[in-house]
XYZ file of C-alpha atoms in Angstrom:
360
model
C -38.666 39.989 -37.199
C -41.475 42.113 -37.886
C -42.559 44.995 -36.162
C -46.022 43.743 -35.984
C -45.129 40.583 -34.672
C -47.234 40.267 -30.527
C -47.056 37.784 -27.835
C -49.640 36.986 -25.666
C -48.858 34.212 -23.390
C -51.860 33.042 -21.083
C -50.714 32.746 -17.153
C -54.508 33.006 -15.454
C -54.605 29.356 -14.370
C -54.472 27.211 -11.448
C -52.886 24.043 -12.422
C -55.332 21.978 -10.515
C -53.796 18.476 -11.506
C -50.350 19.492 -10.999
C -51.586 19.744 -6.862
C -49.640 19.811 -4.075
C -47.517 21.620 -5.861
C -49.314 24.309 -7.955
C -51.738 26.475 -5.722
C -53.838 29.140 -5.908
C -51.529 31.582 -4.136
C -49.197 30.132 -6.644
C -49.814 28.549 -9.280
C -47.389 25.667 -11.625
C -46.485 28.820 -14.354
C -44.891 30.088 -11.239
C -43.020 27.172 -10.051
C -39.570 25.483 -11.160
C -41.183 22.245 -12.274
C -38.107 21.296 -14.554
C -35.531 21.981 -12.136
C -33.128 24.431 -14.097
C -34.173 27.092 -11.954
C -36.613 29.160 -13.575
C -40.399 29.048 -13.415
C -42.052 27.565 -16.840
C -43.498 31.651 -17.614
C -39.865 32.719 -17.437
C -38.925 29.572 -19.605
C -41.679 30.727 -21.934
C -40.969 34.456 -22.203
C -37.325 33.609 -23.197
C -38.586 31.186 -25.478
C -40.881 33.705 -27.085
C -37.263 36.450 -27.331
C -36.682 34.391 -30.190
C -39.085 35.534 -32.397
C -40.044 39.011 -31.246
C -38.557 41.790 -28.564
C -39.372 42.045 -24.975
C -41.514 45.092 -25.289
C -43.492 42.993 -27.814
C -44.779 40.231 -24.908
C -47.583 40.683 -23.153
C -48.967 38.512 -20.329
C -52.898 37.692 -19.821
C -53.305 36.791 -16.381
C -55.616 36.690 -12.997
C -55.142 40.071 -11.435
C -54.323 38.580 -7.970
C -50.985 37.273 -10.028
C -49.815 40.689 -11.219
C -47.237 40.998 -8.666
C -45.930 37.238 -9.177
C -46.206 38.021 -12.889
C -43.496 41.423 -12.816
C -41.313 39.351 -10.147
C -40.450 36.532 -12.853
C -40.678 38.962 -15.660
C -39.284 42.359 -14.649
C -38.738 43.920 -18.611
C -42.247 44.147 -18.615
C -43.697 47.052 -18.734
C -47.375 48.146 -16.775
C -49.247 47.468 -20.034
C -47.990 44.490 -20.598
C -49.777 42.591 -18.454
C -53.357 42.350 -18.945
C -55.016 41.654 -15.355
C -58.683 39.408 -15.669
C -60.822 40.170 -12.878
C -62.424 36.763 -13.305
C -61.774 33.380 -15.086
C -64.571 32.738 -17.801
C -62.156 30.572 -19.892
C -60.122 31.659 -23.246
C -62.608 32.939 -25.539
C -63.192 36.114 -23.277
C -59.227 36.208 -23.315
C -58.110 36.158 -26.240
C -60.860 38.576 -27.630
C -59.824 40.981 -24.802
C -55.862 40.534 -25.671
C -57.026 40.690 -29.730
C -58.805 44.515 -29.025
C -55.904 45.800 -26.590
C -53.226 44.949 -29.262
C -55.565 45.657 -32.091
C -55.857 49.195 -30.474
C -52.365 48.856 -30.089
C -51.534 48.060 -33.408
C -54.191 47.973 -36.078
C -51.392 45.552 -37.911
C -50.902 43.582 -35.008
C -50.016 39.673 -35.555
C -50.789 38.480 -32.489
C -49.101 34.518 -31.171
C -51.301 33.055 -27.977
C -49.909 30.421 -26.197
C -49.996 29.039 -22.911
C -47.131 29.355 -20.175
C -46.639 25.831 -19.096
C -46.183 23.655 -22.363
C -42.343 22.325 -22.404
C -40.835 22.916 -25.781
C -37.274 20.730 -26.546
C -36.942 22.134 -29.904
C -36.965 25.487 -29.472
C -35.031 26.443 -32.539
C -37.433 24.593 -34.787
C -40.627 26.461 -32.708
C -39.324 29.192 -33.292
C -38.921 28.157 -37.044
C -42.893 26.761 -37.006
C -44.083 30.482 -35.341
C -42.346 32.388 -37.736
C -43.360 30.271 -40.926
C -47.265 31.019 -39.477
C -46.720 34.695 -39.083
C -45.694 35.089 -42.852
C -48.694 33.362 -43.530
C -51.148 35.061 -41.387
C -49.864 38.356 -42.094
C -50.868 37.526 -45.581
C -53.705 35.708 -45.338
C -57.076 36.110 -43.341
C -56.706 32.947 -41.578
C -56.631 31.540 -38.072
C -54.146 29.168 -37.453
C -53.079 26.914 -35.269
C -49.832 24.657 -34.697
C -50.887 20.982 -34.403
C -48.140 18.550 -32.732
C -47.411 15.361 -34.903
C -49.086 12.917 -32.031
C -46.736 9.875 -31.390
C -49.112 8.175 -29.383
C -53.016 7.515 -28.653
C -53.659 9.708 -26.030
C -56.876 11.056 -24.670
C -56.306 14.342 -22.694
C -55.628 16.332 -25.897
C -57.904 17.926 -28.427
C -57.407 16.499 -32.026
C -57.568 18.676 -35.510
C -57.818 16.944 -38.222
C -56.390 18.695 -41.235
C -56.648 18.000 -45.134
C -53.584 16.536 -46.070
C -53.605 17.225 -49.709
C -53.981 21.190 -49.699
C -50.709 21.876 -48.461
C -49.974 25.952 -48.905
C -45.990 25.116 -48.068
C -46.501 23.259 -45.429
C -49.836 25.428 -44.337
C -52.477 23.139 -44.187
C -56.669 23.731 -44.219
C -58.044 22.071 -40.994
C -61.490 20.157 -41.287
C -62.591 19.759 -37.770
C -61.368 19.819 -34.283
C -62.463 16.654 -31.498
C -62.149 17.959 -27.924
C -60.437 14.958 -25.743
C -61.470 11.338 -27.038
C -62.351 8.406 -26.115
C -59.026 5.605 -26.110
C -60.943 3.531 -29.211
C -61.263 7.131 -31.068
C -57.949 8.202 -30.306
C -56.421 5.147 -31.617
C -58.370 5.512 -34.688
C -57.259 9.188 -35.107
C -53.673 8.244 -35.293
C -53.767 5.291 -37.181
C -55.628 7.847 -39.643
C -52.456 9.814 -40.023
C -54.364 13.332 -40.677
C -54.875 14.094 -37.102
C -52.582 16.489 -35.108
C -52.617 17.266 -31.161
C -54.270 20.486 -30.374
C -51.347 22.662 -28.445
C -53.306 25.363 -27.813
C -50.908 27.473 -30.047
C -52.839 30.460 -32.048
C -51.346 32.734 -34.401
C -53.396 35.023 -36.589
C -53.962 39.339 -37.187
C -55.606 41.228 -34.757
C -58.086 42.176 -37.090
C -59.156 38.533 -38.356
C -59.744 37.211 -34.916
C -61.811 40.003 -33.689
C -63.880 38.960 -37.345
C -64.410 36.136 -35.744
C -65.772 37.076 -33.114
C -68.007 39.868 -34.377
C -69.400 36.588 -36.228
C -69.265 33.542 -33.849
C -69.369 34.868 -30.466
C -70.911 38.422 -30.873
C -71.887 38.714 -27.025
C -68.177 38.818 -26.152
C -67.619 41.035 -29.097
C -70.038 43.486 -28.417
C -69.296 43.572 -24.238
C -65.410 44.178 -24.795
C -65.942 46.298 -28.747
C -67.157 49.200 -25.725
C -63.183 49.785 -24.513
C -61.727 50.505 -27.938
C -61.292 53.646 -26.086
C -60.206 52.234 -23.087
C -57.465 50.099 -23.906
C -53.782 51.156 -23.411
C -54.890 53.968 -21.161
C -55.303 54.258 -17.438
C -58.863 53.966 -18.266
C -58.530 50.057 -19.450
C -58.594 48.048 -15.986
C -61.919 49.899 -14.691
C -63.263 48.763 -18.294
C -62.202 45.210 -17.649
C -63.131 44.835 -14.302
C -67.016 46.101 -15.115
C -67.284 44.729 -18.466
C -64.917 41.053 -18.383
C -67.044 39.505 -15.656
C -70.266 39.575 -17.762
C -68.949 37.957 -20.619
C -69.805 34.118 -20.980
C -67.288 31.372 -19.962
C -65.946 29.202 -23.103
C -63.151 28.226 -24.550
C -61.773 29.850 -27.577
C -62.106 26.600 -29.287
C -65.959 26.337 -28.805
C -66.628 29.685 -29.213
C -64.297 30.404 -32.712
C -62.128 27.257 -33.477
C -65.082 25.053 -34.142
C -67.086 27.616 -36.248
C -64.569 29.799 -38.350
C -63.953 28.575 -41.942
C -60.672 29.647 -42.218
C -58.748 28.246 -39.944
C -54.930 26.074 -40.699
C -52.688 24.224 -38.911
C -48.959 24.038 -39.269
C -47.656 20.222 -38.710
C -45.198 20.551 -35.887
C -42.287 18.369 -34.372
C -40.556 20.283 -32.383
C -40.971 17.985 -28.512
C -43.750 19.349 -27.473
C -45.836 18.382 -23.914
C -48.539 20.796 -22.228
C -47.519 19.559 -18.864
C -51.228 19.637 -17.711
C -50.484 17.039 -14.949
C -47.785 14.835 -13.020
C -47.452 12.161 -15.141
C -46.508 14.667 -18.546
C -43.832 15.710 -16.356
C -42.801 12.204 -15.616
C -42.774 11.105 -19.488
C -40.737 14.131 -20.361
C -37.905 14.156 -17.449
C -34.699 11.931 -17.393
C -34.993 8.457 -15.086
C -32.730 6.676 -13.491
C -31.463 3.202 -14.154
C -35.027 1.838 -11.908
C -37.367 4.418 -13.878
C -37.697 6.944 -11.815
C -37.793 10.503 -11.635
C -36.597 12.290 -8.228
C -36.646 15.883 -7.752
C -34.802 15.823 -4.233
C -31.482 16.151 -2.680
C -32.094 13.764 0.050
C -34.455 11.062 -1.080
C -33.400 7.324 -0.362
C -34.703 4.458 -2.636
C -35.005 0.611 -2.278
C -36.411 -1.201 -4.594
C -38.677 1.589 -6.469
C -39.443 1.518 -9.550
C -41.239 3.675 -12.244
C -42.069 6.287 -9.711
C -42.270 10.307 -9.027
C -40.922 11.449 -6.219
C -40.489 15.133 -5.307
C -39.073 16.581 -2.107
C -38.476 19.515 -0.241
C -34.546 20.298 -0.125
C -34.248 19.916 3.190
C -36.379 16.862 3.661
C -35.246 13.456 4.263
C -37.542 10.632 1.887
C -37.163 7.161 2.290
C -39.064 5.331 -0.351
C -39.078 1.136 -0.320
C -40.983 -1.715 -2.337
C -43.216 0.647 -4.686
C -44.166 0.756 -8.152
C -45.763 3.407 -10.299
C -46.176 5.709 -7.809
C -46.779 10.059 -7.588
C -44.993 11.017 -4.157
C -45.347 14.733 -3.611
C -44.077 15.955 -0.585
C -44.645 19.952 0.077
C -43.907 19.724 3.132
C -47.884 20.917 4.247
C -49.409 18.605 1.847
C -47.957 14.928 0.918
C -49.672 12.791 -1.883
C -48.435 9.362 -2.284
C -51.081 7.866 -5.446
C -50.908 5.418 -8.109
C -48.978 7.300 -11.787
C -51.933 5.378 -13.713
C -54.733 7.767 -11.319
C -53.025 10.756 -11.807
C -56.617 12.542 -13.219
C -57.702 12.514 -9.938
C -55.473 14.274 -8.598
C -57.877 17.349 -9.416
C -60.730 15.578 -7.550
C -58.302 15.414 -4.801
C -57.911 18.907 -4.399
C -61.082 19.614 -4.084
C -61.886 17.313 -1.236
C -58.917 18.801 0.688
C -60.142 22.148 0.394
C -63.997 21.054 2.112
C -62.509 18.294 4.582
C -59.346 20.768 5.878
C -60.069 24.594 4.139
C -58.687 26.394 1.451
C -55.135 26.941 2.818
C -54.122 23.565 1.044
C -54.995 24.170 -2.081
């Protein structure tokens, strides 16, 4: 375990497809969605204690979600939780978590990853992060861990990596495909050099911000201005002037898709983002019909293939339904088709202008 060895783990969102549920007040990274009693950025902090120390994890969120953030996390420290005064998307992120911890530590080698992917193998991640941190503390290169895709699927990005240059078991990456098409993602896996983009970064401090100087200088130069700034009380002022004016894209448009010298690490480890109901469906036990029911009082007759979540105290009688999302929060209750679940998002939205922002 090295002493350079960061965390960053991005909590900022909304979880807009995981609605009812997930809110704005409170998002899914704060919510219990695999019922073993702890919210999935708890989950992922202790998954992260594996490979580094607590001090050593630091938490990129939307400042309104500070409080939440020290409430689920309370070893953290003040600076350890780097408040955005804005969502402009992970470019402007992870360049403002790469100066703070390059500031920090001008060794730093820094792992972003997002709070709400469920990890079964978390041994073997833990394995996969540390194998990437030998290599990117030796190497200038930005690297990623790609998930061995079992299926055709299309809400995942695709890198496709160069199978014959394997550094042990480090491989160079060719390209990366944001979200096919079905015909293209079929293609991709019947390839066999494709992996699923996890959203799982590891590289120094120092090469990332390279990157940026390079790719995306705008952000670079805005956020470059708080070298002085950050890791003093100086730092949020700095951020909340500077952060908003920085353009909103994706690290993977603004770096991933440019940089030269960027690798992937071929992972197997059970891996789902949870981005919406139905991951959470694929990845939780079923009964003998198919279904998954988060409830202590839910009554089913001939159901089949279904969600259903309840409140505890809340008696749900389901009867003659397939393939169905039932979300009951007790304000809000969704009842849609699994195979629809994308618009779930779209849903939201029409909520909040037919009945106000309080539901979402």
């Amino acid at each position: 375990m090295s002493n350079h060895t960061y965390i960053a783990i991005m909590a900022g969102g909304v979880g807009s497809r995981f609605w009812p549920a997930s809110r704005e007040a409170r998002p899914k990274q704060f919510l219990d969605i695999t019922g073993d009693g702890r919210s999935l950025l708890r989950i992922t902090f202790e998954r992260f204690l594996r490979v580094t120390t607590a001090d050593k994890i630091f938490i990129v969120t939307n400042g309104k979600y500070q409080q939440q953030v020290m409430e689920h996390i309370p070893e953290l420290e003040d600076n350890q939780i780097l408040c955005e005064p804005s969502r402009n998307n992970t470019a402007p992120c992870v360049a403002y978590t790469a100066f703070k911890l390059h500031q920090l530590d001008p060794e730093a080698n820094i792992v972003i990853a997002p709070s709400d992917a469920l990890i079964v193998n978390e041994s073997l991640f833990a394995d996969n992060i540390n194998k990437a941190l030998t290599y990117t503390a030796e190497n200038d290169a930005l690297l990623t861990l790609g998930i061995a895709p079992d299926r055709p699927h299309t809400g995942y990005g695709y890198i496709q990596f160069l199978g014959e240059e394997s550094d042990n078991g480090v491989y160079p990456v060719k390209r990366f495909t944001e979200k096919p098409d079905m015909e293209t993602a079929k293609s991709f896996i019947t390839s066999g050099d494709y992996l699923w983009n996890a959203g799982i970064f590891i590289w120094r401090a120092k090469t990332i911000l390279e990157a940026y100087e390079q790719f995306a200088p705008e952000i670079y130069a805005l956020l470059s201005q708080g070298m002085s700034c950050y890791n003093t009380p100086e730092e949020q002022a700095f951020i909340n002037e500077f952060y908003p004016q920085t353009p909103k894209i994706s690290v993977d448009y603004a770096i991933m898709e440019n940089a030269r010298n960027i690798h992937t690490i071929p992972a197997q480890f059970g891996w789902s983002d949870l981005g919406a109901w139905g991951a959470l469906y694929n990845e939780s036990p079923k009964d003998s019909s198919g279904n998954v029911i988060a409830g202590e009082r839910v009554i089913t007759e001939d159901v089949h293939n279904s969600l259903i979540r309840a409140p505890k105290d809340k008696l749900i009688v389901v009867g003659g339904v397939d393939d169905l999302l039932i979300i009951d929060e007790g304000d809000v209750l969704v009842v849609y088709p699994r195979s629809r679940e994308q618009e779930v998002k779209a849903l939201r939205k029409r909520a909040s202008d037919s009945y106000g922002e309080e539901y979402v």
